[in-house]
Short mmCIF file of C-alpha atoms in Angstrom, two decimals:
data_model
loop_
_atom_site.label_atom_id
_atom_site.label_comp_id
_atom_site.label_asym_id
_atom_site.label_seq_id
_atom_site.Cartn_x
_atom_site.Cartn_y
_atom_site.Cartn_z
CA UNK A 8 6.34 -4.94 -24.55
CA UNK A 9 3.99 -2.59 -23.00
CA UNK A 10 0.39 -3.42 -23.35
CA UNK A 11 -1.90 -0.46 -24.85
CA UNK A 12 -6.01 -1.11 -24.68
CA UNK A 13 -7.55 -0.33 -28.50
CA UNK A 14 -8.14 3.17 -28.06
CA UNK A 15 -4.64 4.08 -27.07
CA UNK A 16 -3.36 2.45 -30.74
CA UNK A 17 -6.26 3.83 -32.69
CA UNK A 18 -5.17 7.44 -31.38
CA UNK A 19 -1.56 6.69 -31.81
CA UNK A 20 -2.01 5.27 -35.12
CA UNK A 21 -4.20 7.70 -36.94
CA UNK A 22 -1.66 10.72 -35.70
CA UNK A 23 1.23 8.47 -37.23
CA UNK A 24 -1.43 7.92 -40.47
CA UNK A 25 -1.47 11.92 -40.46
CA UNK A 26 1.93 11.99 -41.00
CA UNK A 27 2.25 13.47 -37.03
CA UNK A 28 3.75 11.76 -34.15
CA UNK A 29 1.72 10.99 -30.65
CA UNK A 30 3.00 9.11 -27.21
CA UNK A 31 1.53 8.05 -24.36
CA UNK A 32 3.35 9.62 -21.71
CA UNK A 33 3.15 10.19 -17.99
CA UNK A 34 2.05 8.15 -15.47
CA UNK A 35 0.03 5.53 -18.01
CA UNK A 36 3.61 4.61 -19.33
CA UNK A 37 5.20 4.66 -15.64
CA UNK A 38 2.53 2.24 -14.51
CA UNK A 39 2.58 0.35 -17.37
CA UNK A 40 6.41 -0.34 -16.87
CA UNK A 41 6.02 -1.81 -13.60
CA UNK A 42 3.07 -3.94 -14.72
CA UNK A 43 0.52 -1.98 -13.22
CA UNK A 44 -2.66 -1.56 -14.75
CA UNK A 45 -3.19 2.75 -16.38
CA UNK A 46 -5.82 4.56 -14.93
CA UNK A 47 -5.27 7.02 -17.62
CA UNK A 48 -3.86 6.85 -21.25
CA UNK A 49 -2.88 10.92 -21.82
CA UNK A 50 -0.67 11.76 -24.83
CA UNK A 51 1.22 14.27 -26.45
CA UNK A 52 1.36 14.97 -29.91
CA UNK A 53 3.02 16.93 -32.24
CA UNK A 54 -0.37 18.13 -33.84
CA UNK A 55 -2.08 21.25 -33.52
CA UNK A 56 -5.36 21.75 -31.58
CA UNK A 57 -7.07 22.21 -35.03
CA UNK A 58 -5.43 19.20 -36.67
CA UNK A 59 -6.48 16.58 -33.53
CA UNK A 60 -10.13 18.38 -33.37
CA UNK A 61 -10.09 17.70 -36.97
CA UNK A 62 -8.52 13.82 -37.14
CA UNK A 63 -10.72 12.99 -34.15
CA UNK A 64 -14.94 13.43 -34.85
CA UNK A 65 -16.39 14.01 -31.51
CA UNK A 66 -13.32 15.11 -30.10
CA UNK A 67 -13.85 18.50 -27.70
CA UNK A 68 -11.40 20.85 -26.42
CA UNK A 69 -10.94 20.26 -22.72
CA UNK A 70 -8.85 23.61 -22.69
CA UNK A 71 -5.20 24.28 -21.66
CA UNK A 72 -2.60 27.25 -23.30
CA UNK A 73 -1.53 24.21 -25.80
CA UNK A 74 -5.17 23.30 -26.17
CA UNK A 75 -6.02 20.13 -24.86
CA UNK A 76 -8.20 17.52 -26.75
CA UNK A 77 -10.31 15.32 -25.46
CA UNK A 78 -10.75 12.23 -27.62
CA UNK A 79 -14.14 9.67 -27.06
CA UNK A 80 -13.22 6.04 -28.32
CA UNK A 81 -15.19 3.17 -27.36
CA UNK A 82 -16.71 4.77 -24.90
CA UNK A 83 -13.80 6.10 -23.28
CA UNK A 84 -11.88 9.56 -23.53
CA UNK A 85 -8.12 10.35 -23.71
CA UNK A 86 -6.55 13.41 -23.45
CA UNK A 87 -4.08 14.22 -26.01
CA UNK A 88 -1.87 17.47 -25.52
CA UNK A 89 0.41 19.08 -28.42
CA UNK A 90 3.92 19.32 -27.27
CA UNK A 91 4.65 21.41 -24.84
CA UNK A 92 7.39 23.61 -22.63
CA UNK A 93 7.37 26.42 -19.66
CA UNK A 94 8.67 29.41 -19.42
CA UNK A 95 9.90 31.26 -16.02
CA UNK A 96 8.19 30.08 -13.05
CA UNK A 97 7.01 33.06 -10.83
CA UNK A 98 5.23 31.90 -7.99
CA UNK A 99 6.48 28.66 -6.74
CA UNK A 100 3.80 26.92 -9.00
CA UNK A 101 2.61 28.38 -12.25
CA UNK A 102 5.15 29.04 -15.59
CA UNK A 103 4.70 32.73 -16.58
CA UNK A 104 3.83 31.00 -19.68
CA UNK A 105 3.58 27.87 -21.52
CA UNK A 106 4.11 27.45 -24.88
CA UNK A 107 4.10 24.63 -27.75
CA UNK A 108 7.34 22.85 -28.44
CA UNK A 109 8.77 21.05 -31.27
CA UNK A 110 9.97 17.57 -29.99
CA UNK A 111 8.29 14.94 -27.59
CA UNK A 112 12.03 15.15 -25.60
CA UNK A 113 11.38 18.55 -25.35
CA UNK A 114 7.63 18.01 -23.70
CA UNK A 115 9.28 15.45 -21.16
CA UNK A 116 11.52 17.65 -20.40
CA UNK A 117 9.12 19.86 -17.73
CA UNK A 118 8.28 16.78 -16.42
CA UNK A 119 8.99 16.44 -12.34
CA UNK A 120 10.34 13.37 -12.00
CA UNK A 121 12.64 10.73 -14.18
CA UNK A 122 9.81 8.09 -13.82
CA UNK A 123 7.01 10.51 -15.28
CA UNK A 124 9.46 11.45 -18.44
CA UNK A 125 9.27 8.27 -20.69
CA UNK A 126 7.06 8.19 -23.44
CA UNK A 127 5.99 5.18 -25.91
CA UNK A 128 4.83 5.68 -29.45
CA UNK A 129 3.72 1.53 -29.95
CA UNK A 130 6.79 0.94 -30.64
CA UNK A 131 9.82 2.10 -29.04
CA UNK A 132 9.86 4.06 -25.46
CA UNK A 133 11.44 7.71 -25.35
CA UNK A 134 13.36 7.97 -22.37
CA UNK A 135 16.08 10.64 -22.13
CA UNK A 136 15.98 10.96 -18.40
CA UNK A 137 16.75 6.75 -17.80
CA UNK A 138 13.49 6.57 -16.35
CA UNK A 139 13.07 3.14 -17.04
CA UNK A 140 16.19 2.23 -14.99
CA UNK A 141 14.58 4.40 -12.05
CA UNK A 142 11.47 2.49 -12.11
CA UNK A 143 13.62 -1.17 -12.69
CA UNK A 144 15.59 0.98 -9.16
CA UNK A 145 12.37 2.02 -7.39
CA UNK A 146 13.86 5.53 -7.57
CA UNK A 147 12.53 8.74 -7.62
CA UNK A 148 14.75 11.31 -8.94
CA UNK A 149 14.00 14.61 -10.31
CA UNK A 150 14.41 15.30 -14.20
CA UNK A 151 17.01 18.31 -13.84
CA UNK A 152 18.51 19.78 -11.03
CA UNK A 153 16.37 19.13 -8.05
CA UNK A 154 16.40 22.26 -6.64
CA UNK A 155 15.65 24.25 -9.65
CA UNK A 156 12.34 22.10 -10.00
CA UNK A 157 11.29 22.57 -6.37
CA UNK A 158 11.72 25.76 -6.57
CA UNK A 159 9.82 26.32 -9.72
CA UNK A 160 7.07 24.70 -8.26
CA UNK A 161 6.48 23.86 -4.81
CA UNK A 162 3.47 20.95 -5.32
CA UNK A 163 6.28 18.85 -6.87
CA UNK A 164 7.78 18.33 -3.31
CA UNK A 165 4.38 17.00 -2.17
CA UNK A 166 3.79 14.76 -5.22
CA UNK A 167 7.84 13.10 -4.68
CA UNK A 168 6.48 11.98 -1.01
CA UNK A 169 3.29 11.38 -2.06
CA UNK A 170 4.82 9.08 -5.20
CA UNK A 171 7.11 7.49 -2.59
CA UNK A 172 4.31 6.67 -0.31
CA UNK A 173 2.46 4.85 -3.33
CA UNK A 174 4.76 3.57 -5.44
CA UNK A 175 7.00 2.19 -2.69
CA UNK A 176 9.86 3.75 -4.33
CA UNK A 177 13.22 5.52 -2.18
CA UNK A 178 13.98 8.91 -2.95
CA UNK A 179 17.63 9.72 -4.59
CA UNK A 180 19.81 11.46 -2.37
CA UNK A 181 20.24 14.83 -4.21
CA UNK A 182 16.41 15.44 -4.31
CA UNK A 183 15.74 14.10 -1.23
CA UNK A 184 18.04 16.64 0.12
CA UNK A 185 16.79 19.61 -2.16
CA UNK A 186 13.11 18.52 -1.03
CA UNK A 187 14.01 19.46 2.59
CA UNK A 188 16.21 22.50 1.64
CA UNK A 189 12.80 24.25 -0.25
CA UNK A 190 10.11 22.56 2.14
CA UNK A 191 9.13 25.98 3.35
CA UNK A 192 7.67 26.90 0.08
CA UNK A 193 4.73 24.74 0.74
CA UNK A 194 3.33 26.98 2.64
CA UNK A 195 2.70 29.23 -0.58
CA UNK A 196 0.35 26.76 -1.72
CA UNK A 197 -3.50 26.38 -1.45
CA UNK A 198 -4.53 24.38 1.19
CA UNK A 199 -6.72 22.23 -1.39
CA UNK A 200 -3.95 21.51 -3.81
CA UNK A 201 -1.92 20.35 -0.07
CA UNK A 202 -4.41 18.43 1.37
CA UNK A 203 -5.44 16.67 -2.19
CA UNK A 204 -1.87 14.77 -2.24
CA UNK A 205 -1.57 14.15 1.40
CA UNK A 206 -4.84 12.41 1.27
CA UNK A 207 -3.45 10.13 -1.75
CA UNK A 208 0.09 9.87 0.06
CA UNK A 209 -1.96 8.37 3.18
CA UNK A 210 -3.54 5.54 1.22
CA UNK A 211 -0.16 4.87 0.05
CA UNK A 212 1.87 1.64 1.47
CA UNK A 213 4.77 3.67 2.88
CA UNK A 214 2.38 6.65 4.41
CA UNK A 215 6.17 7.38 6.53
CA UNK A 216 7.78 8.23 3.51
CA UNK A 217 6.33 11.75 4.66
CA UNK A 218 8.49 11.78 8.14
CA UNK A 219 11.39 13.58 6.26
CA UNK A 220 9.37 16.49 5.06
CA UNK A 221 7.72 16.42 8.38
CA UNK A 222 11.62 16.92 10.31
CA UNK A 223 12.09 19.59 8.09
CA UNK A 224 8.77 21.39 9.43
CA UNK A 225 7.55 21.34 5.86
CA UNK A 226 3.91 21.27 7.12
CA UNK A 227 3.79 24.16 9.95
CA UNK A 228 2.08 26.39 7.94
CA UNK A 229 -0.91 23.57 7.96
CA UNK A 230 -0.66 23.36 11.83
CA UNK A 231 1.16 19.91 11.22
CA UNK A 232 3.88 19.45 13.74
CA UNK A 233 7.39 17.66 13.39
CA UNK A 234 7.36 13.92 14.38
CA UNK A 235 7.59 13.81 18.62
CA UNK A 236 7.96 9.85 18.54
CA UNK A 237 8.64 6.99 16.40
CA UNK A 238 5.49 5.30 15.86
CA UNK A 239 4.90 4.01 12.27
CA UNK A 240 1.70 4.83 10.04
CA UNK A 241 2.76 2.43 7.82
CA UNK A 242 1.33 -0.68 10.19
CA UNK A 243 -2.10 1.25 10.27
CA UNK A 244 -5.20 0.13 8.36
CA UNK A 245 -5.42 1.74 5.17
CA UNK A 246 -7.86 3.97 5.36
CA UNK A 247 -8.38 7.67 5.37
CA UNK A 248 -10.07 8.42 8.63
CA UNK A 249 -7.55 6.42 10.54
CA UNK A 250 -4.71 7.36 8.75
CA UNK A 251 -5.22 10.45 9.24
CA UNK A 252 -6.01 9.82 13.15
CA UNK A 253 -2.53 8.62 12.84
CA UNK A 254 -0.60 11.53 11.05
CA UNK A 255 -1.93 13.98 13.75
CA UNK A 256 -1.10 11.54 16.68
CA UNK A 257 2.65 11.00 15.57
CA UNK A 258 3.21 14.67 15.30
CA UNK A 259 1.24 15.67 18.52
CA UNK A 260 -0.71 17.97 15.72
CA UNK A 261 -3.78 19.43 17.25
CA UNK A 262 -6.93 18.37 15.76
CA UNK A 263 -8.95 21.49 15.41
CA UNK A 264 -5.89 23.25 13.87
CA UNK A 265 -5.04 21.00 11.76
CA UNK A 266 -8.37 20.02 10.26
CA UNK A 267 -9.38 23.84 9.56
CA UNK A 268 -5.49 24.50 8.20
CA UNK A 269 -6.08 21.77 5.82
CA UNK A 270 -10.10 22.62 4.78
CA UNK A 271 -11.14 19.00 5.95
CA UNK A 272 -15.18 19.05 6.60
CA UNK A 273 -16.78 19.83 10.15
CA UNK A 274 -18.08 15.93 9.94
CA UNK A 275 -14.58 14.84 9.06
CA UNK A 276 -13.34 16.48 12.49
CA UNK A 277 -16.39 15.08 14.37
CA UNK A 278 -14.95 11.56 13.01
CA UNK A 279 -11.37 12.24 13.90
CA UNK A 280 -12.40 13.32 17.32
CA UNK A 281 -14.47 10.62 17.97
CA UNK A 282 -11.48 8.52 17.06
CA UNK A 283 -8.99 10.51 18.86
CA UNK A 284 -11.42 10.40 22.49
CA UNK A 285 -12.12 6.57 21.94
CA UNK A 286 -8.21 6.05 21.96
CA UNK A 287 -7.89 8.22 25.01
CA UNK A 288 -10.68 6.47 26.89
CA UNK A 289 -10.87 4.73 30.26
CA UNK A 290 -10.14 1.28 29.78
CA UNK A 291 -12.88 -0.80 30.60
CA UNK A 292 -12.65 -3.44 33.67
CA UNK A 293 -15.08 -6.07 32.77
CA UNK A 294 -17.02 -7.00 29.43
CA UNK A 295 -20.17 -4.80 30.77
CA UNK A 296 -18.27 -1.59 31.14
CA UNK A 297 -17.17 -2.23 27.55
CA UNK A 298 -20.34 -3.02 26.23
CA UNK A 299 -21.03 0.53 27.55
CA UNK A 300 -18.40 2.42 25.83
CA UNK A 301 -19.18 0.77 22.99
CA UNK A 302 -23.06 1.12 22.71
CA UNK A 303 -23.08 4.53 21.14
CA UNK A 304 -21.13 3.29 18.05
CA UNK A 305 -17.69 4.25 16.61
CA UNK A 306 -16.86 6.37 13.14
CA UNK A 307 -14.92 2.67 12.37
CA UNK A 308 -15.71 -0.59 12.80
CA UNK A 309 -14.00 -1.32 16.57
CA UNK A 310 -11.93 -4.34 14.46
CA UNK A 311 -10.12 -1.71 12.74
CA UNK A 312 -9.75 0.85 15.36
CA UNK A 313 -8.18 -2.11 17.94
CA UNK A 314 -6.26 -3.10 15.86
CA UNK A 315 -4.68 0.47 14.80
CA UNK A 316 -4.07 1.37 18.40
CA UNK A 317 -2.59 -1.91 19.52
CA UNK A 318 0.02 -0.90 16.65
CA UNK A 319 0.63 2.74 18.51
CA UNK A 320 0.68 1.27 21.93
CA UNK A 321 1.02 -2.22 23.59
CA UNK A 322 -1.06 -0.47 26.09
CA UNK A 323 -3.92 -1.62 24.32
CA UNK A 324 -3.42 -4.82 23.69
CA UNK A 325 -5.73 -6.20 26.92
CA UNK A 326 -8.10 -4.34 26.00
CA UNK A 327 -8.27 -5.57 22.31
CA UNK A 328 -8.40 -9.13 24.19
CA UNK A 329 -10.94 -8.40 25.87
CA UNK A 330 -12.78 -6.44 22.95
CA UNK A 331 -12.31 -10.05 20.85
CA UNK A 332 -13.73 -12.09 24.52
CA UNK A 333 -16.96 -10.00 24.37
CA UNK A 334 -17.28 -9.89 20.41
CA UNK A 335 -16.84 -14.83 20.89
CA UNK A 336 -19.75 -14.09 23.51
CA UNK A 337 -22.04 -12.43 20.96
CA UNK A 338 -23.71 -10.05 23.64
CA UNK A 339 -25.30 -7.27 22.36
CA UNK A 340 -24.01 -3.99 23.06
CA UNK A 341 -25.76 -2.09 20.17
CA UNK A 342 -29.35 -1.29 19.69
CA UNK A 343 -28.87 -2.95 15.77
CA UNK A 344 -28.22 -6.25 18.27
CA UNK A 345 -31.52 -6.74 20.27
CA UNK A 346 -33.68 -9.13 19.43
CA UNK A 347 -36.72 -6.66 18.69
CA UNK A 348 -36.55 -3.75 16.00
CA UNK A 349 -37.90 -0.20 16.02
CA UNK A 350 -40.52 -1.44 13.45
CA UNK A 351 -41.61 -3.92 15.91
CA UNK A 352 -41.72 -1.18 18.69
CA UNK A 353 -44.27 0.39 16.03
CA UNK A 354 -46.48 -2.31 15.78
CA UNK A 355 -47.03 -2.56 19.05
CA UNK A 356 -48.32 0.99 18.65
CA UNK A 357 -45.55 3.42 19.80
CA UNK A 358 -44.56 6.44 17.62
CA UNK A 359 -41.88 8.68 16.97
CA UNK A 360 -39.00 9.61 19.44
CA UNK A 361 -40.70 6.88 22.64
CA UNK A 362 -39.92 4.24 20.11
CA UNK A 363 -35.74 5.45 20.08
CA UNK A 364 -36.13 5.60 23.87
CA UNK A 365 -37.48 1.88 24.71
CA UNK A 366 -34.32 0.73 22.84
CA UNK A 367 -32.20 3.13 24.64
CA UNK A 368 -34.19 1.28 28.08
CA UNK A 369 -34.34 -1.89 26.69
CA UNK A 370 -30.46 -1.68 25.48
CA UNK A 371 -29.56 -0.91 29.22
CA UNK A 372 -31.27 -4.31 30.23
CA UNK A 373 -29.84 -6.34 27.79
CA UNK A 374 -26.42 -4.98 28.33
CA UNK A 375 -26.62 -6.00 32.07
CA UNK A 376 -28.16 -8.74 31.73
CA UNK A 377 -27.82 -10.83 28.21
CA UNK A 378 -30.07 -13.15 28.86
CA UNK A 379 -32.63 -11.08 28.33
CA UNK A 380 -32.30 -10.50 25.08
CA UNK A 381 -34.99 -12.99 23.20
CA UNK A 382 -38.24 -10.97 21.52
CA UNK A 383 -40.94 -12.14 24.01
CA UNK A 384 -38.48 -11.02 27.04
CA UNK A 385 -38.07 -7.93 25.65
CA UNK A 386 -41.77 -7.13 24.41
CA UNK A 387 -42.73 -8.24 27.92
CA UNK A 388 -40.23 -5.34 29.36
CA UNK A 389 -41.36 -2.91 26.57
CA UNK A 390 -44.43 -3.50 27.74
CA UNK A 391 -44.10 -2.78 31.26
CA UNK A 392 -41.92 0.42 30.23
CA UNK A 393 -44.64 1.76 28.23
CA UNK A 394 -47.63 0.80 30.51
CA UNK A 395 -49.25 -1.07 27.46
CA UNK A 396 -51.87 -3.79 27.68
#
C-alpha cells in the first residue's frame, strides 16, 4: 500500500466526490514505491482549470497551457494538472504545443521514463509502461522508443544519468544506447537547464553513472572533456565543491572553461581553484611546513579534502598521515587557534588592520614554535611587536 499524507487524499477524494478522477503521479509515486519519503505530491486530473479553481477555495493558478492549479491544504500546496499530451517537438526540448487529453494513460504517456509513468488514485496504481517492475529492477527505461524521446527533447538524456546517479538504478540497454547515439543534442540546450541536473547528478551515489555520456563527448560543448583515466567520483565526499573538483579532474577539463561554459559563479571558480592548487601542491616535509600551507585556510575542511585525494591518488596518502600526526598534536596552524583573539588585541588598544597583522606575526611564532602559544606568552610578544607599555 502506498502511504499518502492527508492532503494528498483530501485532493484525491473531493475530485472523485466531483464525479472527476485525480492521481498522484510522477516522481511522488516513484519514490513512494521504493519506500522513499515524496518531496512532492503533483497530480493530474481529469478536471478543468475552472472546475479545480472552483472545488479548491484558495486554490491559484500557477500557470501552464493545461492550466496548472495550485492547491493550499494544511499548510502545504500541491500542484494538480488536467490531463495532458504534446504535440510535435521542434527544438530538441519544447512540444509545438500541448494540449489537454482525455485519459490519465494518455497523460503518462509523455512521460520520459517507465519509472515516472505510474500513477495511484488511493486505490489502485496505473501503470501501463510496467514501471513498477522497473523500479522492483532498478531500471531505467524510456516510455516509447528511446530514441524518439531523446530526440524530442534533449534534457531527458541528462535527467536518465542524472536519475541513475540518484536512484542507483542501471540503465536498459536500448536507451542506454540511444542516449549516446543523440548525446550531441545537448549542446542545444541552455547552459542553466545543463548545469541544474549535473549539479543534482553529482550529489547522487553513483556520480559515474555520467562516464558513458562523457565517452560519447556528450559534454564538449560545456568545455567538459571525455574521461582520460579511471578514477572513480563515486568514492568522493558528497559534496558539491568537491565533486565537482572531481568531474573536471577525471576528464582533464580545464577549470576556467568549464566553469564559464557551465555559468558557475566567479566565487565558485575561486573555490574550485583553490581546491584544484591545494591538490597540486608541494608536499610538505615536516609538520611546520604543513602548518604553513595550511595557515591560510582551505574552501573545505582539510578532513574532507585528504581524504578525497587519497581516493584519486595513493600519492597522498603520507601526506594525509602526516596531516592526521599534526591535527593528534593540536598545534595551531590557524589564527582561529591562538590562544589570544582579535578582540583581545583591541583591548589592549590596537585598531583596525595592525590588529589582523599581530596575528599574522604572532601566527608565525606560534607555528615555529608551539609552545608559545599560552595568552600571557603571546600578549608579552604582542607587546614587544607593537612597542606597547
Amino acid at each position: 500500500m502506498i502511504y499518502l499524507d492527508d492532503g494528498a487524499r483530501f485532493i484525491l477524494q473531493t475530485l472523485h466526490n466531483a464525479g472527476e478522477s485525480g492521481y498522484l503521479v510522477g516522481g511522488a509515486v516513484r519514490d513512494l514505491l521504493r519506500g522513499v519519503p515524496a518531496g512532492d505530491f503533483d497530480m493530474a486530473c481529469s478536471a478543468s482549470t475552472e472546475t479545480l479553481l472552483a472545488l479548491f477555495p484558495g486554490a491559484k493558478c500557477i500557470g501552464g497551457v493545461c492550466g496548472t492549479v495550485s492547491v493550499p491544504v494544511a499548510g502545504r500546496s500541491y500542484e494538480v494538472t488536467p490531463y495532458r499530451k504534446d504535440g510535435a517537438y521542434i527544438d530538441h526540448r519544447h512540444p509545438e504545443q500541448v494540449e489537454r487529453a482525455q485519459t490519465i494513460e494518455e497523460d503518462l504517456a509523455r512521460r520520459d521514463f517507465t519509472v515516472n509513468a505510474i500513477a495511484y488514485d488511493g486505490e489502485q496504481l496505473v501503470d501501463p509502461f510496467g514501471g513498477a517492475a522497473d523500479i522492483e529492477a532498478g531500471l531505467l527505461r524510456c516510455v516509447g522508443d528511446p530514441a524518439q524521446r531523446f530526440a524530442e527533447d534533449a534534457l531527458r538524456i541528462l535527467r536518465l544519468y542524472r536519475f541513475a546517479s540518484v536512484l542507483g538504478f542501471e540503465i536498459e540497454e536500448s536507451t542506454a544506447a540511444a542516449a549516446q547515439l543523440h548525446a550531441q543534442a545537448l549542446a542545444m540546450l541552455p547552459m542553466e537547464r545543463v548545469r541544474e541536473e549535473l549539479q543534482k547528478l553529482m550529489l547522487g551515489s553513483h556520480p559515474d553513472a555520467v562516464l558513458p555520456l562523457l565517452r560519447a563527448n556528450g559534454l564538449d560543448a560545456f568545455s567538459v572533456n571525455a574521461p582520460r583515466c579511471t578514477l572513480s567520483m563515486d568514492s568522493l565526499p558528497q559534496g558539491m565543491l568537491i565533486r565537482w573538483w572531481g568531474f573536471a579532474h577525471l576528464t582533464g577539463s580545464q577549470l576556467m572553461h568549464m566553469v564559464q561554459s557551465l555559468g558557475f559563479s566567479a566565487a565558485f571558480y575561486r573555490d574550485l581553484a583553490a581546491v584544484d592548487a591545494f591538490y597540486h601542491s608541494v608536499a610538505p616535509k615536516d609538520l611546520t611546513a604543513l602548518k604553513r600551507q595550511l595557515r591560510g585556510g582551505l574552501p573545505l575542511p582539510a578532513e574532507e579534502l585528504y581524504e578525497a585525494f587519497c581516493s584519486f591518488d595513493l600519492a597522498w596518502q603520507p601526506r594525509r598521515t602526516l596531516y592526521d600526526t599534526l591535527k593528534a598534536s593540536k598545534e595551531p596552524y590557524t589564527k582561529e587557534m591562538l590562544a589570544v583573539s582579535g578582540g583581545t588585541l583591541m583591548a589592549f588598544g590596537l585598531r583596525g588592520a595592525e590588529i589582523g597583522q599581530v596575528l599574522e606575526l604572532l601566527l608565525d611564532a606560534v607555528i615555529a614554535a608551539p609552545q608559545l602559544n599560552e595568552p600571557q606568552k603571546l600578549l608579552g610578544l604582542a607587546k614587544q611587536l607593537t612597542k606597547l607599555a
